Short mmCIF file of C-alpha atoms in Angstrom, two decimals:
data_model
loop_
_atom_site.label_atom_id
_atom_site.label_comp_id
_atom_site.label_asym_id
_atom_site.label_seq_id
_atom_site.Cartn_x
_atom_site.Cartn_y
_atom_site.Cartn_z
CA MET A 1 -57.71 51.96 2.11
CA LYS A 2 -59.50 49.36 -0.36
CA TYR A 3 -62.75 50.47 -1.90
CA ALA A 4 -65.86 48.60 -3.14
CA ASP A 5 -67.69 50.03 -6.38
CA PHE A 6 -71.28 51.01 -5.26
CA GLN A 7 -73.37 52.35 -7.66
CA ASP A 8 -71.66 55.73 -9.28
CA ILE A 9 -69.30 56.27 -6.15
CA LYS A 10 -66.59 54.04 -4.33
CA ILE A 11 -66.90 52.80 -0.46
CA PRO A 12 -64.62 51.39 1.70
CA ARG A 13 -64.79 47.18 1.27
CA ILE A 14 -65.36 47.52 5.11
CA ALA A 15 -68.32 49.66 6.60
CA LEU A 16 -68.55 50.30 10.34
CA GLY A 17 -71.41 49.46 12.42
CA THR A 18 -72.78 51.47 15.43
CA TRP A 19 -75.73 49.10 16.81
CA SER A 20 -73.59 48.87 20.01
CA TRP A 21 -73.08 52.64 20.60
CA GLY A 22 -75.27 54.16 23.32
CA THR A 23 -78.10 52.93 25.51
CA GLY A 24 -81.77 52.25 25.22
CA ILE A 25 -84.58 49.88 23.85
CA ASN A 26 -82.50 48.14 21.32
CA GLY A 27 -79.30 50.16 22.50
CA GLY A 28 -75.81 48.73 23.35
CA ASN A 29 -76.57 47.72 27.14
CA SER A 30 -79.45 45.51 26.19
CA ILE A 31 -78.00 44.09 22.95
CA PHE A 32 -74.57 43.67 24.09
CA GLY A 33 -74.42 44.58 27.38
CA ASN A 34 -72.10 47.37 27.37
CA ASN A 35 -72.24 51.22 27.89
CA CYS A 36 -70.61 53.00 24.99
CA GLN A 37 -70.99 56.93 25.33
CA GLU A 38 -69.55 59.69 22.89
CA PRO A 39 -66.34 60.27 24.89
CA ASP A 40 -65.69 56.53 24.23
CA LEU A 41 -66.36 56.61 21.03
CA ARG A 42 -64.58 59.73 20.12
CA PRO A 43 -61.08 58.29 19.65
CA VAL A 44 -62.50 55.30 17.99
CA TYR A 45 -64.19 57.37 15.35
CA LYS A 46 -60.68 59.45 14.84
CA LYS A 47 -58.60 56.34 14.35
CA ALA A 48 -61.18 55.00 11.73
CA VAL A 49 -61.20 58.34 9.77
CA GLU A 50 -57.12 58.24 9.91
CA TYR A 51 -57.54 55.08 8.24
CA GLY A 52 -59.91 55.98 5.84
CA PHE A 53 -63.17 54.41 6.98
CA ASN A 54 -65.83 56.75 6.19
CA LEU A 55 -68.95 54.58 5.74
CA TRP A 56 -71.13 54.19 8.79
CA ASP A 57 -74.14 52.34 9.48
CA THR A 58 -76.82 53.13 12.21
CA ALA A 59 -80.45 53.12 12.59
CA ALA A 60 -82.98 54.85 14.31
CA VAL A 61 -84.23 51.94 16.11
CA TYR A 62 -80.66 51.45 17.84
CA GLY A 63 -81.24 52.84 21.28
CA MET A 64 -84.11 54.99 19.66
CA GLY A 65 -82.35 57.24 18.51
CA SER A 66 -79.17 56.99 20.82
CA SER A 67 -76.88 55.75 18.26
CA GLU A 68 -77.92 58.17 15.79
CA ARG A 69 -77.48 60.83 18.31
CA ILE A 70 -73.58 59.67 19.23
CA LEU A 71 -72.56 59.38 15.52
CA GLY A 72 -74.22 63.07 14.56
CA LYS A 73 -72.08 64.40 17.12
CA LEU A 74 -68.83 62.74 15.91
CA ILE A 75 -69.35 63.56 12.35
CA LYS A 76 -70.33 67.31 12.62
CA ASP A 77 -68.89 69.57 9.65
CA ASP A 78 -67.16 66.40 8.34
CA LYS A 79 -68.80 66.10 4.89
CA ASN A 80 -66.78 63.23 3.72
CA ILE A 81 -68.43 60.85 5.65
CA LEU A 82 -71.15 59.05 4.13
CA VAL A 83 -74.01 57.83 6.54
CA SER A 84 -76.43 54.84 6.38
CA THR A 85 -79.37 54.58 8.58
CA LYS A 86 -82.61 52.71 8.60
CA TYR A 87 -86.68 53.04 9.25
CA THR A 88 -87.92 50.03 11.36
CA PRO A 89 -91.66 49.09 10.14
CA MET A 90 -93.21 47.17 12.96
CA GLY A 91 -97.06 47.41 12.56
CA ILE A 92 -100.06 49.00 11.77
CA PHE A 93 -98.97 52.14 14.17
CA ASP A 94 -95.94 52.97 12.42
CA PRO A 95 -95.37 56.53 12.03
CA PRO A 96 -94.94 57.79 8.44
CA MET A 97 -91.22 57.13 6.81
CA GLU A 98 -90.32 60.88 5.93
CA LYS A 99 -91.17 61.80 9.54
CA VAL A 100 -89.03 59.13 10.94
CA LEU A 101 -86.09 60.38 8.38
CA ASN A 102 -86.43 64.00 9.82
CA ASN A 103 -85.96 62.80 12.98
CA SER A 104 -82.80 60.74 11.69
CA CYS A 105 -81.52 63.70 9.77
CA ASN A 106 -81.98 66.02 13.08
CA HIS A 107 -80.00 63.38 15.08
CA LEU A 108 -77.18 62.91 12.62
CA GLY A 109 -76.96 66.70 11.76
CA ARG A 110 -77.73 65.73 8.02
CA ASP A 111 -80.20 67.57 5.52
CA THR A 112 -79.99 64.22 3.36
CA ILE A 113 -79.05 60.49 4.26
CA ASP A 114 -76.74 58.93 1.59
CA ILE A 115 -78.08 55.27 2.50
CA TYR A 116 -81.63 54.55 3.78
CA TRP A 117 -82.70 51.18 4.21
CA ILE A 118 -86.33 49.37 5.13
CA HIS A 119 -85.27 47.43 7.81
CA SER A 120 -87.91 44.82 7.95
CA ALA A 121 -90.27 43.09 5.31
CA ASN A 122 -93.30 44.07 6.80
CA ASN A 123 -95.37 45.46 4.07
CA VAL A 124 -93.05 45.37 1.33
CA LYS A 125 -95.19 47.73 -0.95
CA LYS A 126 -96.40 50.50 1.52
CA TRP A 127 -92.99 51.18 2.65
CA THR A 128 -91.14 50.90 -0.71
CA THR A 129 -93.77 53.18 -2.18
CA GLN A 130 -92.68 55.68 0.57
CA LEU A 131 -88.95 54.93 0.25
CA ALA A 132 -89.77 55.71 -3.73
CA SER A 133 -91.20 59.23 -2.57
CA LEU A 134 -87.72 60.18 -0.28
CA LEU A 135 -85.53 59.46 -3.34
CA LYS A 136 -87.63 61.73 -5.61
CA ASN A 137 -87.46 64.55 -3.40
CA GLY A 138 -83.57 64.09 -2.48
CA LYS A 139 -84.21 63.60 1.05
CA ILE A 140 -82.31 60.17 0.45
CA LYS A 141 -79.50 59.36 -1.98
CA TYR A 142 -79.43 55.33 -2.26
CA ALA A 143 -81.96 52.86 -1.52
CA GLY A 144 -81.55 49.42 0.28
CA VAL A 145 -83.66 46.71 2.01
CA SER A 146 -83.03 45.15 4.97
CA ASN A 147 -84.16 41.28 6.41
CA HIS A 148 -85.86 40.65 3.19
CA ASN A 149 -86.11 37.35 1.53
CA LEU A 150 -85.37 37.27 -2.22
CA ALA A 151 -88.79 37.66 -3.70
CA GLN A 152 -89.45 40.45 -1.19
CA VAL A 153 -86.26 42.08 -2.81
CA LYS A 154 -87.37 41.24 -6.25
CA GLN A 155 -90.66 43.09 -5.19
CA ALA A 156 -89.02 46.34 -3.75
CA LYS A 157 -86.80 46.39 -7.06
CA SER A 158 -89.94 46.49 -9.29
CA ILE A 159 -91.76 48.89 -7.31
CA LEU A 160 -88.81 51.42 -7.44
CA GLU A 161 -88.24 50.58 -11.05
CA ALA A 162 -91.90 51.14 -11.99
CA GLU A 163 -91.00 54.92 -10.94
CA GLY A 164 -87.89 55.13 -12.35
CA LEU A 165 -85.66 54.54 -9.58
CA LYS A 166 -83.23 51.99 -8.53
CA LEU A 167 -82.82 49.82 -5.59
CA SER A 168 -78.92 50.33 -4.70
CA CYS A 169 -78.36 47.76 -1.85
CA VAL A 170 -79.49 44.55 0.15
CA GLN A 171 -78.22 44.47 4.02
CA ASN A 172 -79.01 41.00 5.82
CA HIS A 173 -77.57 39.10 8.46
CA TYR A 174 -74.67 36.84 6.79
CA SER A 175 -71.82 34.88 8.57
CA LEU A 176 -69.93 31.45 8.52
CA LEU A 177 -72.47 30.28 10.82
CA PHE A 178 -75.70 32.07 8.95
CA ARG A 179 -75.40 31.61 5.04
CA VAL A 180 -79.03 31.92 4.47
CA SER A 181 -78.84 34.76 1.91
CA GLU A 182 -76.26 32.50 -0.01
CA ARG A 183 -78.36 29.54 0.07
CA ASN A 184 -81.39 31.37 -0.87
CA GLY A 185 -80.11 32.89 -3.97
CA ILE A 186 -79.85 36.62 -2.84
CA ILE A 187 -76.26 37.12 -3.05
CA ASP A 188 -75.67 35.86 -6.64
CA TRP A 189 -78.78 37.65 -7.56
CA CYS A 190 -77.26 41.20 -6.22
CA LYS A 191 -74.28 40.36 -7.95
CA GLU A 192 -75.84 39.85 -11.27
CA ASN A 193 -78.25 43.03 -10.44
CA ASN A 194 -75.43 45.55 -9.63
CA VAL A 195 -76.93 45.58 -5.96
CA THR A 196 -74.22 45.75 -3.19
CA PHE A 197 -74.97 43.20 -0.60
CA PHE A 198 -73.84 44.47 2.97
CA ALA A 199 -73.67 41.81 5.71
CA TYR A 200 -74.10 42.45 9.16
CA MET A 201 -73.40 40.21 12.06
CA VAL A 202 -70.41 38.61 10.32
CA LEU A 203 -68.80 38.28 13.56
CA GLU A 204 -72.11 36.81 15.08
CA GLN A 205 -71.70 39.75 17.85
CA GLY A 206 -68.67 38.66 19.23
CA ALA A 207 -68.83 34.79 19.14
CA LEU A 208 -66.41 34.63 16.19
CA THR A 209 -63.74 36.93 17.51
CA GLY A 210 -62.07 34.14 19.84
CA LYS A 211 -62.33 36.56 22.76
CA TYR A 212 -65.63 34.46 24.33
CA SER A 213 -65.98 30.97 24.87
CA SER A 214 -68.29 28.74 27.29
CA GLU A 215 -65.80 29.68 29.91
CA ASN A 216 -65.88 33.39 29.07
CA PRO A 217 -69.38 33.98 28.21
CA PHE A 218 -71.08 36.91 26.99
CA LYS A 219 -72.38 39.27 29.98
CA SER A 220 -75.43 37.79 31.46
CA GLY A 221 -78.87 39.83 30.84
CA SER A 222 -77.91 40.94 27.35
CA ARG A 223 -79.78 39.72 24.28
CA ARG A 224 -76.77 38.19 22.73
CA ALA A 225 -76.09 36.17 26.04
CA GLY A 226 -79.25 34.56 25.34
CA ALA A 227 -78.45 33.35 21.89
CA PHE A 228 -74.92 31.98 22.33
CA THR A 229 -75.24 30.41 26.02
CA PRO A 230 -72.11 28.05 26.98
CA ASN A 231 -73.56 25.07 25.45
CA VAL A 232 -73.64 26.91 22.08
CA PHE A 233 -70.02 27.95 22.27
CA LYS A 234 -69.04 24.28 23.14
CA GLN A 235 -70.81 23.43 19.81
CA ILE A 236 -68.94 25.98 17.95
CA GLU A 237 -65.56 25.04 19.18
CA GLY A 238 -64.63 23.12 16.16
CA LEU A 239 -65.04 26.48 13.92
CA LYS A 240 -63.42 28.28 16.73
CA SER A 241 -60.24 25.96 16.52
CA VAL A 242 -59.83 26.17 12.65
CA LEU A 243 -60.25 29.90 12.83
CA GLY A 244 -57.73 30.17 15.33
CA GLU A 245 -55.30 27.72 13.28
CA ILE A 246 -55.78 30.11 9.98
CA ALA A 247 -55.18 33.38 12.04
CA ASP A 248 -51.97 31.80 13.62
CA LYS A 249 -51.04 31.48 9.80
CA TYR A 250 -51.79 35.06 9.06
CA SER A 251 -50.25 36.65 12.53
CA VAL A 252 -54.12 37.97 13.00
CA ASP A 253 -57.44 37.51 15.41
CA GLN A 254 -59.96 35.15 14.83
CA ALA A 255 -62.27 38.02 14.07
CA GLN A 256 -60.22 39.45 11.25
CA ILE A 257 -60.14 35.90 9.70
CA ALA A 258 -64.15 35.60 9.92
CA THR A 259 -64.02 39.10 8.10
CA ALA A 260 -61.85 38.41 5.55
CA TRP A 261 -64.04 35.09 4.77
CA ALA A 262 -67.06 37.68 4.14
CA ILE A 263 -64.93 39.71 1.86
CA SER A 264 -63.90 36.65 0.09
CA LYS A 265 -67.63 36.07 -0.67
CA GLY A 266 -68.10 39.46 -2.69
CA VAL A 267 -70.22 40.87 0.09
CA VAL A 268 -69.62 44.34 2.25
CA PRO A 269 -69.11 43.43 5.92
CA ILE A 270 -70.68 45.70 8.41
CA ILE A 271 -68.15 45.34 11.30
CA GLY A 272 -68.98 47.16 14.62
CA VAL A 273 -66.44 49.10 16.56
CA THR A 274 -66.35 50.27 20.30
CA LYS A 275 -62.51 50.70 20.81
CA GLU A 276 -59.36 51.75 19.04
CA HIS A 277 -58.04 48.28 18.41
CA HIS A 278 -61.34 46.95 16.85
CA VAL A 279 -60.20 49.68 14.18
CA ASP A 280 -56.90 48.45 13.64
CA ALA A 281 -58.06 45.11 13.36
CA VAL A 282 -60.92 46.08 10.72
CA ASN A 283 -58.13 47.58 8.77
CA ALA A 284 -55.80 44.65 8.64
CA SER A 285 -58.34 42.29 7.90
CA LEU A 286 -58.35 44.22 4.37
CA ASN A 287 -55.10 42.74 3.78
CA ILE A 288 -55.59 39.22 4.16
CA GLN A 289 -56.55 37.29 0.93
CA LEU A 290 -57.75 33.44 2.09
CA GLU A 291 -56.81 30.68 -0.09
CA LYS A 292 -59.56 29.05 -1.64
CA ASP A 293 -58.95 25.74 0.54
CA GLU A 294 -59.07 27.95 3.71
CA ILE A 295 -62.46 29.11 2.69
CA LEU A 296 -63.85 25.76 2.31
CA GLU A 297 -61.86 24.69 5.39
CA LEU A 298 -64.13 27.46 7.23
CA GLU A 299 -67.65 26.57 5.53
CA LYS A 300 -67.06 22.91 6.52
CA ALA A 301 -66.13 23.39 10.01
CA ALA A 302 -68.78 25.81 10.56
CA THR A 303 -71.61 23.58 8.74
CA ALA A 304 -70.37 20.79 10.97
CA THR A 305 -71.14 23.00 14.23
CA GLY A 306 -74.81 22.85 13.42
CA VAL A 307 -75.58 25.92 14.55
CA GLU A 308 -77.52 28.90 12.70
CA ILE A 309 -78.92 31.30 15.49
CA LYS A 310 -81.35 33.51 13.79
CA GLY A 311 -82.54 36.95 15.55
CA PHE A 312 -86.28 37.09 16.18
CA TRP A 313 -86.57 40.19 14.04
CA GLU A 314 -85.47 38.46 10.78
CA ASP A 315 -87.61 36.99 8.08
CA LYS A 316 -87.56 33.64 7.53
CA GLN A 317 -85.26 34.28 3.82
CA LYS A 318 -86.33 31.10 2.29
#
């Protein structure tokens, strides 16, 4: 296992994601068009643990607790697992953060959460203040913000520092096809301020794995099918071709090259896993060291697609 420094501990160089676990609102069935339940995922979890992957990312909003409950059953009694989950502010009727955190703890079978995130930038001051309270009372160990732009990240950091606390991490959408956090300076700022940047949707929900195409699109009716239509898949064929050429050189799949690219940028990718071979691929990604010219070739091909798809939940991040 290869590790990254994270505050006062080490974490795997890649975190594993559970967005597609379970069903319900914002669950795997509606987003990805699948139905992954605990019996399906137990061998996936077991293989990941055998490799040494012990950081799992979820959120209360994924299946409205469905993902957390499945993960909780799998990690039961395993104190070596690090858990990352999130609070998602939506509007004026949001429940108190501590109430949602307590529900997450119950789902996950934990008294404390290792990494807790504010999942959107809706009212940064209000929710960062509540995040500070949870740090102080020991309910969470590390605090992060997700889907925030640079000004909002700095605001959250300032609020925490005023309480003698630290912002440990930022989690934003970041892939070859969505490099906003690079352009707006968040990634460089994180490196300069000892804040770890976690990248989600590195594989664009499967679009950069090589498995899907205009002839083999995502399942109709899923959210990802609405974003990556057959026409969009045609637009990214050039990028997929470059991914394929580099993958052939390293005797791996396209997904592993896209993941290795993210690692080369100094971020911690969060890669979703629903099958055992996904875990094998993630582990193999750790051993790929892309050359500088390969990184540039990938980025040039990505830019040439003209494709940059943002989820409706994401802030403009300018």
